[in-house]
GROMACS .gro file of C-alpha atoms in nm:
model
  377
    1UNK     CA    1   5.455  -0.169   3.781
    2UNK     CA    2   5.359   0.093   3.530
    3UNK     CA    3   5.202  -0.187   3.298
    4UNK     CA    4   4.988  -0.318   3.662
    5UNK     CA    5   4.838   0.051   3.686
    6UNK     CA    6   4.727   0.060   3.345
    7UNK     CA    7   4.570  -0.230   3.338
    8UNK     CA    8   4.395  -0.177   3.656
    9UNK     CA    9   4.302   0.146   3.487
   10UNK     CA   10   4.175   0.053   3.174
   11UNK     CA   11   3.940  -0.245   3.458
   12UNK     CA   12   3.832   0.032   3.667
   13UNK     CA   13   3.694   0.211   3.345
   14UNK     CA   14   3.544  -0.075   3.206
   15UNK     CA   15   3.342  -0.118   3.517
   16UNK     CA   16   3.250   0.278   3.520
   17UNK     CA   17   3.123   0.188   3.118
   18UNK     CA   18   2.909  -0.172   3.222
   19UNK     CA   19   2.753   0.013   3.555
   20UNK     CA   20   2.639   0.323   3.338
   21UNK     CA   21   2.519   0.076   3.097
   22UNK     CA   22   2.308  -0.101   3.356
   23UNK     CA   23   2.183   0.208   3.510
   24UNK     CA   24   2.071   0.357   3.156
   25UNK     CA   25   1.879   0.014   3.109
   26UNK     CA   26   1.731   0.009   3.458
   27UNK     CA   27   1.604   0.372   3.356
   28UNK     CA   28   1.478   0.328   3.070
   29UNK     CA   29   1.329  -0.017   3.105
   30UNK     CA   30   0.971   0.120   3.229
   31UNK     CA   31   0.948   0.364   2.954
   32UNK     CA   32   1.030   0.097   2.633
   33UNK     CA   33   0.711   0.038   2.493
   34UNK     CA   34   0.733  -0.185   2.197
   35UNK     CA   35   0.661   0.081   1.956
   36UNK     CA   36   0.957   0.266   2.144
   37UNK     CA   37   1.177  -0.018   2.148
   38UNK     CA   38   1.141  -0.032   1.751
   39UNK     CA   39   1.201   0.381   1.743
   40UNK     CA   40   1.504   0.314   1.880
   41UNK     CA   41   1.593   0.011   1.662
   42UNK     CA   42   1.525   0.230   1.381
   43UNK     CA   43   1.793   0.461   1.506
   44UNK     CA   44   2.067   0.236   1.619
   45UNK     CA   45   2.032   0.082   1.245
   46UNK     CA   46   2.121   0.189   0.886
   47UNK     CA   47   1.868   0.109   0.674
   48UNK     CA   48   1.944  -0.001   0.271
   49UNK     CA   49   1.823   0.361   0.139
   50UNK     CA   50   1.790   0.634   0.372
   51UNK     CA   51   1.446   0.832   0.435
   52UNK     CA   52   1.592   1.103   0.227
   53UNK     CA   53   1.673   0.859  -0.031
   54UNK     CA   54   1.356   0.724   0.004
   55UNK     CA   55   1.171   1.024  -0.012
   56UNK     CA   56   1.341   1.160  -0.360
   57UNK     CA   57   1.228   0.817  -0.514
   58UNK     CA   58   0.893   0.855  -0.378
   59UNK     CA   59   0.865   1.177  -0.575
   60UNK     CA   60   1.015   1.043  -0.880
   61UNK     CA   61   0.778   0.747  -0.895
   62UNK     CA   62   0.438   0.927  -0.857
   63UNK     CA   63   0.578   1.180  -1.071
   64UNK     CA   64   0.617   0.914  -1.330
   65UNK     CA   65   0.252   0.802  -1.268
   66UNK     CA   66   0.132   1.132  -1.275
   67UNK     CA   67   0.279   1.176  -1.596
   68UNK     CA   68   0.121   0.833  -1.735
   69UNK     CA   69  -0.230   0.986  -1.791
   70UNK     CA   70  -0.263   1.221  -2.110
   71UNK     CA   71  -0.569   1.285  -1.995
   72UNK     CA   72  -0.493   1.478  -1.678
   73UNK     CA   73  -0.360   1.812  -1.649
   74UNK     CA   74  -0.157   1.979  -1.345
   75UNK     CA   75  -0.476   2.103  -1.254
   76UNK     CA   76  -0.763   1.885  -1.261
   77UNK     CA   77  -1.113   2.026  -1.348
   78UNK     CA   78  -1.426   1.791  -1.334
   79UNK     CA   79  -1.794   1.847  -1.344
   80UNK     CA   80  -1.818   1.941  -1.003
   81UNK     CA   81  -1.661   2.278  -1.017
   82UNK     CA   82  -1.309   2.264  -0.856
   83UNK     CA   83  -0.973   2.336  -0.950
   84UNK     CA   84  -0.743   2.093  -0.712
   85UNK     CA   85  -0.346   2.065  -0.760
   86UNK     CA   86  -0.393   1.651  -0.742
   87UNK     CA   87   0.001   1.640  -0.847
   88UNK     CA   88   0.120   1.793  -0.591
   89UNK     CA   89  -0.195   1.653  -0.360
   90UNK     CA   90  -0.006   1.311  -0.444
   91UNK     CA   91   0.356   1.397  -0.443
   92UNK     CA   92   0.299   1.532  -0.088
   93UNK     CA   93   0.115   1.186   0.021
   94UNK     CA   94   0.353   0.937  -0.104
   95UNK     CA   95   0.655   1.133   0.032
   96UNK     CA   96   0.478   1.107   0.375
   97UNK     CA   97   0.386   0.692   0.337
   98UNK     CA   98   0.739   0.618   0.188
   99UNK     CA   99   0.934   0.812   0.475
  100UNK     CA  100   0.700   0.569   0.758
  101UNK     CA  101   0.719   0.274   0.525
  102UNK     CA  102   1.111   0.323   0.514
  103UNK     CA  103   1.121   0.357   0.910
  104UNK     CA  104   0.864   0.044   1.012
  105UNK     CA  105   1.094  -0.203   0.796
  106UNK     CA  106   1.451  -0.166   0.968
  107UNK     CA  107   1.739  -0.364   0.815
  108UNK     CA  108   1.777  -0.608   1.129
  109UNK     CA  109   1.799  -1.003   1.099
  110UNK     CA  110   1.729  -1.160   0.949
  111UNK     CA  111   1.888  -0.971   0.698
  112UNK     CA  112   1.813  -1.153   0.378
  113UNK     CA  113   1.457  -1.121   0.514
  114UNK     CA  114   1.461  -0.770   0.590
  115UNK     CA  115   1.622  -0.699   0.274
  116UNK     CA  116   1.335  -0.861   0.045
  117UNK     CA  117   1.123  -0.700   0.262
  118UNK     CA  118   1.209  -0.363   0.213
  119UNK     CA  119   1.331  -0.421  -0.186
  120UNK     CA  120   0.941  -0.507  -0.261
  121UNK     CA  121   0.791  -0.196   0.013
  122UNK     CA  122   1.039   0.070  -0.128
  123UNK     CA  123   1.061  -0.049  -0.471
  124UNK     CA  124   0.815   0.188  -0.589
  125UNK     CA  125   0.467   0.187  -0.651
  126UNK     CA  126   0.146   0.417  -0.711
  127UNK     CA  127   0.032   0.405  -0.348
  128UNK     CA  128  -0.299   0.460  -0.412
  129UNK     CA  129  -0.387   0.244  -0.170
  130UNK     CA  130  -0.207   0.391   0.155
  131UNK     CA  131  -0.365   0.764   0.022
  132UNK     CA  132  -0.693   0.614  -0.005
  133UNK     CA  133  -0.649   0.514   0.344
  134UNK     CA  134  -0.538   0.906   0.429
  135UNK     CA  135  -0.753   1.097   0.215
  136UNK     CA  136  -1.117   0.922   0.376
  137UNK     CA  137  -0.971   0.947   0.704
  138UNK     CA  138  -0.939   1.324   0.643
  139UNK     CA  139  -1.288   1.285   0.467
  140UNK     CA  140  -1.457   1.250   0.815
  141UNK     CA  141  -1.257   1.504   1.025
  142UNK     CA  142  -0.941   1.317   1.128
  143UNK     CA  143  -0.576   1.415   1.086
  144UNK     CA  144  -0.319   1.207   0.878
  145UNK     CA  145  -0.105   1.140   1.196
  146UNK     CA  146  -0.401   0.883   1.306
  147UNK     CA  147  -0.431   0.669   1.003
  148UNK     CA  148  -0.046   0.698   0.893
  149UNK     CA  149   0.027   0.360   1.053
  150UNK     CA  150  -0.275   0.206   0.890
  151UNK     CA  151  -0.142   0.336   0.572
  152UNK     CA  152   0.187   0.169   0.571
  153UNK     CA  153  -0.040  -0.134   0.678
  154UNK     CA  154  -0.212  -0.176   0.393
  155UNK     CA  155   0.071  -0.108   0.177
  156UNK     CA  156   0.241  -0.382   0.283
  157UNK     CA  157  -0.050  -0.594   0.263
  158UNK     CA  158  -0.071  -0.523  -0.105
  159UNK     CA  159   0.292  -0.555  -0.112
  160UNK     CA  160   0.272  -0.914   0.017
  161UNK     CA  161  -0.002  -1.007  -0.189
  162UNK     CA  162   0.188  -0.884  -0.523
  163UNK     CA  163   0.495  -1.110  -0.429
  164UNK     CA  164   0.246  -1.414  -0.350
  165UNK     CA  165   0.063  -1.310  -0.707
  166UNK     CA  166   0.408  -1.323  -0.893
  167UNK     CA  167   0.523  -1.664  -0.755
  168UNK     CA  168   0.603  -1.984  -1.013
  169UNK     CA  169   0.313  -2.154  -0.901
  170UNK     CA  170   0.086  -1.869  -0.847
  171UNK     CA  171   0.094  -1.644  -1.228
  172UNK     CA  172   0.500  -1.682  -1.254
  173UNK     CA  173   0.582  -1.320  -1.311
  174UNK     CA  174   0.864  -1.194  -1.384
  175UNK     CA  175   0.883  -0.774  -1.368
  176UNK     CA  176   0.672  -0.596  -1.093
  177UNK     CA  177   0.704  -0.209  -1.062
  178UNK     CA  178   0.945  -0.218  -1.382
  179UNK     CA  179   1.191  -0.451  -1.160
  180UNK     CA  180   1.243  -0.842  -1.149
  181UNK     CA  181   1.029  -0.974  -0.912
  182UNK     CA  182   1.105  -1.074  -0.552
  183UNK     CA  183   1.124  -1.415  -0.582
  184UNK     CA  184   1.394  -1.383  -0.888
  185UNK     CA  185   1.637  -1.164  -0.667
  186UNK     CA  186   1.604  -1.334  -0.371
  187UNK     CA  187   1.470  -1.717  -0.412
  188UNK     CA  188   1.131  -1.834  -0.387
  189UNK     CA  189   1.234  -1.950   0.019
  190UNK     CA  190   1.251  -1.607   0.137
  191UNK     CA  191   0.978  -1.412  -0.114
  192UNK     CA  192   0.742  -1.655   0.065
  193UNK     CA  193   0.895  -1.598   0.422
  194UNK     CA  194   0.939  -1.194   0.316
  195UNK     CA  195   0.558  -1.182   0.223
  196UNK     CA  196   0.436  -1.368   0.587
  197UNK     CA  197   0.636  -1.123   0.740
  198UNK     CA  198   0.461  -0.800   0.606
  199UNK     CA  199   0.146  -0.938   0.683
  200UNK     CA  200   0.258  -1.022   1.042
  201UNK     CA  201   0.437  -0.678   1.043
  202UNK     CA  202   0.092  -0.494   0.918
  203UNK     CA  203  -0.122  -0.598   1.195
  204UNK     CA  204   0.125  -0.504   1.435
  205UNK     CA  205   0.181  -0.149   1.280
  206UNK     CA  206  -0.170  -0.102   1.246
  207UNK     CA  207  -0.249  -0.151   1.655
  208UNK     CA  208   0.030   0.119   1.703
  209UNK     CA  209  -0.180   0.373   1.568
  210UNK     CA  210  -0.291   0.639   1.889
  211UNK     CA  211  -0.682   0.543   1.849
  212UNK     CA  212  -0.950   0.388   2.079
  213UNK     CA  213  -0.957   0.007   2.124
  214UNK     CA  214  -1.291   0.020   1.979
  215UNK     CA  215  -1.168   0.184   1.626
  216UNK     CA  216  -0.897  -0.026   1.631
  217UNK     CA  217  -1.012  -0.375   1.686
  218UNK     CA  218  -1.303  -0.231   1.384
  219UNK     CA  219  -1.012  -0.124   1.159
  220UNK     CA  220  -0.830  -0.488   1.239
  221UNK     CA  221  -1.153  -0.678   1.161
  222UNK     CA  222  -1.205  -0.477   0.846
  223UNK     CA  223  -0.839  -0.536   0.682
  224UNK     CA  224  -0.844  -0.944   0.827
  225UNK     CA  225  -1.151  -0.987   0.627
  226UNK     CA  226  -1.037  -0.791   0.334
  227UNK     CA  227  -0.742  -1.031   0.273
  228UNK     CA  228  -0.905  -1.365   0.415
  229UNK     CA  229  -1.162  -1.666   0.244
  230UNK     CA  230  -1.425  -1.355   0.219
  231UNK     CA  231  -1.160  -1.131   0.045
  232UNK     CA  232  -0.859  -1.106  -0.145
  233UNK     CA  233  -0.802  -1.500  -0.131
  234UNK     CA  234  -1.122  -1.573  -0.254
  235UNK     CA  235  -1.038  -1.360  -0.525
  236UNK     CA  236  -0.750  -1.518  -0.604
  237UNK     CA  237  -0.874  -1.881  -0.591
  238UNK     CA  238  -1.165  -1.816  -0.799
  239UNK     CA  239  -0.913  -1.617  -1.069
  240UNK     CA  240  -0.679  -1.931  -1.097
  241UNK     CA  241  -0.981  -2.192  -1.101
  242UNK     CA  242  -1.113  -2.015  -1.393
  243UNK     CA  243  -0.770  -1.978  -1.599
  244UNK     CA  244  -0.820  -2.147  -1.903
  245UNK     CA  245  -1.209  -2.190  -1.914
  246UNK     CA  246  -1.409  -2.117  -2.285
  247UNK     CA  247  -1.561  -1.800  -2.250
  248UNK     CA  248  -1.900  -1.994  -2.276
  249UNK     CA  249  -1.832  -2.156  -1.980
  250UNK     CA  250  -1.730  -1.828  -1.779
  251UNK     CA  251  -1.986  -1.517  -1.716
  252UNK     CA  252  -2.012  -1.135  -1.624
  253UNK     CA  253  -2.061  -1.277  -1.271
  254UNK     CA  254  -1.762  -1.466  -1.213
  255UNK     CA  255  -1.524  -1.192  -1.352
  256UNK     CA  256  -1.708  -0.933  -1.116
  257UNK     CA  257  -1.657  -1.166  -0.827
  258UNK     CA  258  -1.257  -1.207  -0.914
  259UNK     CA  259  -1.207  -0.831  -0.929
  260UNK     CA  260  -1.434  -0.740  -0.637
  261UNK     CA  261  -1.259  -0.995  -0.400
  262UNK     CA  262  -0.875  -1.026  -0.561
  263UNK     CA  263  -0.834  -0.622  -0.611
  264UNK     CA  264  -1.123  -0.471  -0.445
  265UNK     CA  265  -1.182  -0.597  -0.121
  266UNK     CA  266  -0.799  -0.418   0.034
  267UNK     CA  267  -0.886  -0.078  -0.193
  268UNK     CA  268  -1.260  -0.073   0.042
  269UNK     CA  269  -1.053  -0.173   0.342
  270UNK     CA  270  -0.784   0.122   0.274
  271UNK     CA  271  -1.059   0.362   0.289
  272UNK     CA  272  -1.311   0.233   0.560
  273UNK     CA  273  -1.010   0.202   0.795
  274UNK     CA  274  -0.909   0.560   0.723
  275UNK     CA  275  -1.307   0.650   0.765
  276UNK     CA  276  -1.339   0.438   1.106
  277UNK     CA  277  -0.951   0.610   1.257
  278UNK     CA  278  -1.087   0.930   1.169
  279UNK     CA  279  -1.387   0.930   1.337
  280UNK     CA  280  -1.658   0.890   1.087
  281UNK     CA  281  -2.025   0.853   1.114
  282UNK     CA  282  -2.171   0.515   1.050
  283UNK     CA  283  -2.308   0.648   0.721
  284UNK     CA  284  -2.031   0.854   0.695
  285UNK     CA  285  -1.780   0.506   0.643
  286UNK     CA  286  -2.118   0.348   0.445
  287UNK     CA  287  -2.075   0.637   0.191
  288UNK     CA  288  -1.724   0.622   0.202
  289UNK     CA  289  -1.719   0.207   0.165
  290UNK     CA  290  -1.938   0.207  -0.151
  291UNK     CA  291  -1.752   0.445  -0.329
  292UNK     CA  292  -1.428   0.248  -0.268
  293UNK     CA  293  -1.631  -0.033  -0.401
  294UNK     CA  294  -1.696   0.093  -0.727
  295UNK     CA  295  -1.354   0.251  -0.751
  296UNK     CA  296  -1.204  -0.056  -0.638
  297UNK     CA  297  -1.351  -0.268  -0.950
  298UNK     CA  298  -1.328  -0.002  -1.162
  299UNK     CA  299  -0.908   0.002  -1.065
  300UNK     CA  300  -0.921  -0.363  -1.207
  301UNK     CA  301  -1.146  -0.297  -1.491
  302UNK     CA  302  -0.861  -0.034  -1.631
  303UNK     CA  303  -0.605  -0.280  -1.533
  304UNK     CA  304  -0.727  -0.559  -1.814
  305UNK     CA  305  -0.757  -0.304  -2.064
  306UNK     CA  306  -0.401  -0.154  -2.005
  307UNK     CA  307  -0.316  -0.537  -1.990
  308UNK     CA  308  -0.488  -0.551  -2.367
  309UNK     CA  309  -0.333  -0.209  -2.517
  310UNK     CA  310   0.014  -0.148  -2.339
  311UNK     CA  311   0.342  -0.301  -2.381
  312UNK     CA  312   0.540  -0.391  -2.079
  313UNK     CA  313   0.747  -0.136  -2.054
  314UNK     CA  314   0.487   0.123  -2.044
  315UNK     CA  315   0.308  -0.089  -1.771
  316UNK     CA  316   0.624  -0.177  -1.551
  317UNK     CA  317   0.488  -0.523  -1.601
  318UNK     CA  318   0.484  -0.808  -1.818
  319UNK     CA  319   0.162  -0.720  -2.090
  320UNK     CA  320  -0.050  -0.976  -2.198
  321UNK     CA  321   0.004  -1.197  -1.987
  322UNK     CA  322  -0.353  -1.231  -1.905
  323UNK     CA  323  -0.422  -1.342  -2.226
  324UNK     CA  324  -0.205  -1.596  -2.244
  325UNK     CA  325  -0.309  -1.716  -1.913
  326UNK     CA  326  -0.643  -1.751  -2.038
  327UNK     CA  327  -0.733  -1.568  -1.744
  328UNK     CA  328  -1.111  -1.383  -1.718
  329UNK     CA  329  -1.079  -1.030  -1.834
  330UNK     CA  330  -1.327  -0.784  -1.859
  331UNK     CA  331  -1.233  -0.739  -2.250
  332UNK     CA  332  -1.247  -1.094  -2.303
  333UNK     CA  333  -1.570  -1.108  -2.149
  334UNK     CA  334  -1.788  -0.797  -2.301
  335UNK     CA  335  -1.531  -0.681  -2.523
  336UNK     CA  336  -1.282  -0.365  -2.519
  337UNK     CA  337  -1.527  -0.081  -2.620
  338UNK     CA  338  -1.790  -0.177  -2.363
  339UNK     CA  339  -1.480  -0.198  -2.077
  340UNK     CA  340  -1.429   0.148  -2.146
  341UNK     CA  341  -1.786   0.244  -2.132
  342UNK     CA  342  -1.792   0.068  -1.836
  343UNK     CA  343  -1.512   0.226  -1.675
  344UNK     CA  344  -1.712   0.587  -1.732
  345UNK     CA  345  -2.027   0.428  -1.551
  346UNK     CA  346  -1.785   0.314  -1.247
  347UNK     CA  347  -1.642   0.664  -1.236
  348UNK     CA  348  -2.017   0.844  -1.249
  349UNK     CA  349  -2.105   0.607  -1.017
  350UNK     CA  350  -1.815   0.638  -0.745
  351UNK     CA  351  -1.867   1.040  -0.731
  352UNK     CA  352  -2.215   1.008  -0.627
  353UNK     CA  353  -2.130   0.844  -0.308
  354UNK     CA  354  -1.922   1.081  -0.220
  355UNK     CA  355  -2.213   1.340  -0.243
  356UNK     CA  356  -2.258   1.530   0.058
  357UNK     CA  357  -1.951   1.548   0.224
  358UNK     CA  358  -1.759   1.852   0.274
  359UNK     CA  359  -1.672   2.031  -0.060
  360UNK     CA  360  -1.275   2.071   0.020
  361UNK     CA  361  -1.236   1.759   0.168
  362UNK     CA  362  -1.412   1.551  -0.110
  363UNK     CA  363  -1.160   1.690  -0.364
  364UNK     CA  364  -0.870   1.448  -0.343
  365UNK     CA  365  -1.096   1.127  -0.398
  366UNK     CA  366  -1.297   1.268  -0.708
  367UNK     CA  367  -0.965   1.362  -0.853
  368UNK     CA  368  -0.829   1.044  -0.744
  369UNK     CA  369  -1.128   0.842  -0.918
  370UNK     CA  370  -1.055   1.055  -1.236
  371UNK     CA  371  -0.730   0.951  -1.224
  372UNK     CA  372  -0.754   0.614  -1.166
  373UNK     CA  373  -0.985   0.623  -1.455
  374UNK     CA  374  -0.739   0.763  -1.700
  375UNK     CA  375  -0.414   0.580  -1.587
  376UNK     CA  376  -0.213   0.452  -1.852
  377UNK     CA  377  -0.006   0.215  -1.647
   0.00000   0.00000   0.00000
């Protein structure tokens, strides 16, 4: 008798637990928007390195980049006048993409996919690209809350396109960010299927950003034809159609279209998104798209001559390996002296765009140009 009441006990609660349930579900069902839905994924899940976790790494690796460049100080001084804390300018940036970056890739299934996900987002990384995005939307007036989700976008657009880049068939790397690539942890299989899913996963973070339809479908237009046939794939095509050419057969023109389309085209998207979200003129995101531009090509013309000079555990990367590609390089092509000269004309040239714009607000990018011009990985 005594077992009979408890089990009719232990029903009766049962039933109190599953009608609670549904009334919860029946409550909440109007308010789950999709983005909410995934908020609440992201809670009811443990991801592989927590946001504090996350966060300290963040630091770590930008501090590390920072303290590449022997040619930058804590402060950073430049011709126009300013004293700007670009350390701490960039410490403060990355911390803020790495803690959204961590929270848009939950580990759900499929796990394996989730997991080679997240390994190539969180496994370090300059993000310039992301605080490009943030520093021209604050250029024009915006806030960082509007173009955070475009951040993270782009970020895992490069992300995708650097586990494409080191694929066996593609330039069969084996290091990226000074750990084995994605395709050597994982298997080819799911770097492929990892890499379709950030750029599936980047559109969709992008339209969650709290802007007008009209910025956004501009800002999804801009990054779709940043990585498409008029972008970073016809960068890429053109760089492995040329590998192995005599240098006689190859000119200044073809290199200039491989770096302007394979690196340049998602460094101009970063920052005319980030222009469009926050609210810029028309020849407000002009400005801000031909500086990116030049910065963008002159990213890639410091990237062959680090290529040339470093070793690969300076760079995080395997060196040379352009070289022994036979792939077009701007030292190859003109020579190493006139890269660097070239580099100084790219950086003179980037800061006169930005002429104009508000004195403060400018300061990030300049010091960002001068950095990217001094890198030494």
């Amino acid at each position: 008798m005594l077992i009979k009441m408890e089990a009719q006990t232990i029903l009766l609660y049962l039933l109190l637990f599953f009608l609670s349930l549904h009334f919860v579900f029946t409550t909440l069902k109007p308010w789950l928007s999709p983005a909410k839905t995934r908020w609440l994924i992201r809670l009811l899940h443990l991801p592989i390195k927590s946001p504090a976790a996350a966060t300290v790494f963040a630091r770590k690796d930008v501090r590390e980049f920072l303290d590449s460049s022997i040619q930058l100080e804590n402060k950073e001084e430049d011709s126009f006048g300013f004293d700007f804390d670009f350390r701490t300018y960039m410490i403060s940036k990355a911390e803020s993409i790495n803690r959204a970056l961590d929270e848009a890739i939950p580990l759900i299934e499929p796990l394996n996919i989730h997991n080679a996900m997240r390994y190539a987002v969180l496994a370090g990384g300059k993000r310039v690209r992301p605080i490009l995005c943030l520093a021209a939307c604050e250029l024009v007036g915006g806030e960082e809350r509007l173009a955070i989700q475009a951040a993270c976008a782009v970020e895992m657009i490069h992300t995708m396109s650097l586990i494409k880049d080191d694929l066996p068939c593609m330039d069969n790397d084996d290091l990226r960010r000074g750990k084995p690539t994605t395709h050597k942890v994982f298997g080819e299989s799911v770097a492929i299927l990892s890499g379709g899913a950030l750029l599936a996963l980047a559109f969709e973070h992008l339209t969650e950003a709290d802007v007008s339809s009209k910025k956004m479908v501009r800002a999804v237009k801009e990054l779709a034809k940043s990585i498409g046939t008029k972008g970073l794939v016809a960068g890429q095509a053109k760089d492995l159609s040329s590998e192995g050419l005599d240098q006689n057969d190859v000119g200044l023109e073809d290199l200039e279209f491989i770096h302007v389309h394979k690196t340049g085209s998602l460094l101009e998207a970063s920052a005319v998104i980030g222009a469009v979200i926050g609210g810029g003129s028309e020849e407000e995101i002009e400005k801000v798209r031909s500086f990116a531009r030049c910065i963008g090509l002159l990213f890639q013309v410091v990237d062959d001559i680090l290529d040339e000079t470093k070793s690969s555990e300076e760079l995080g990367k395997t060196a040379g390996k352009d070289q022994i590609a036979g792939k077009l390089t701007y030292p190859k092509v003109i020579g190493l002296e006139k890269s660097k000269e070239f580099v100084k004309k790219l950086k003179r040239d980037a800061r006169e765009h930005l002429q104009g714009f508000d004195s403060d607000k400018v300061k990030p990018l300049i010091a960002l140009t001068n950095f990217i011009a001094n890198r030494n990985n």
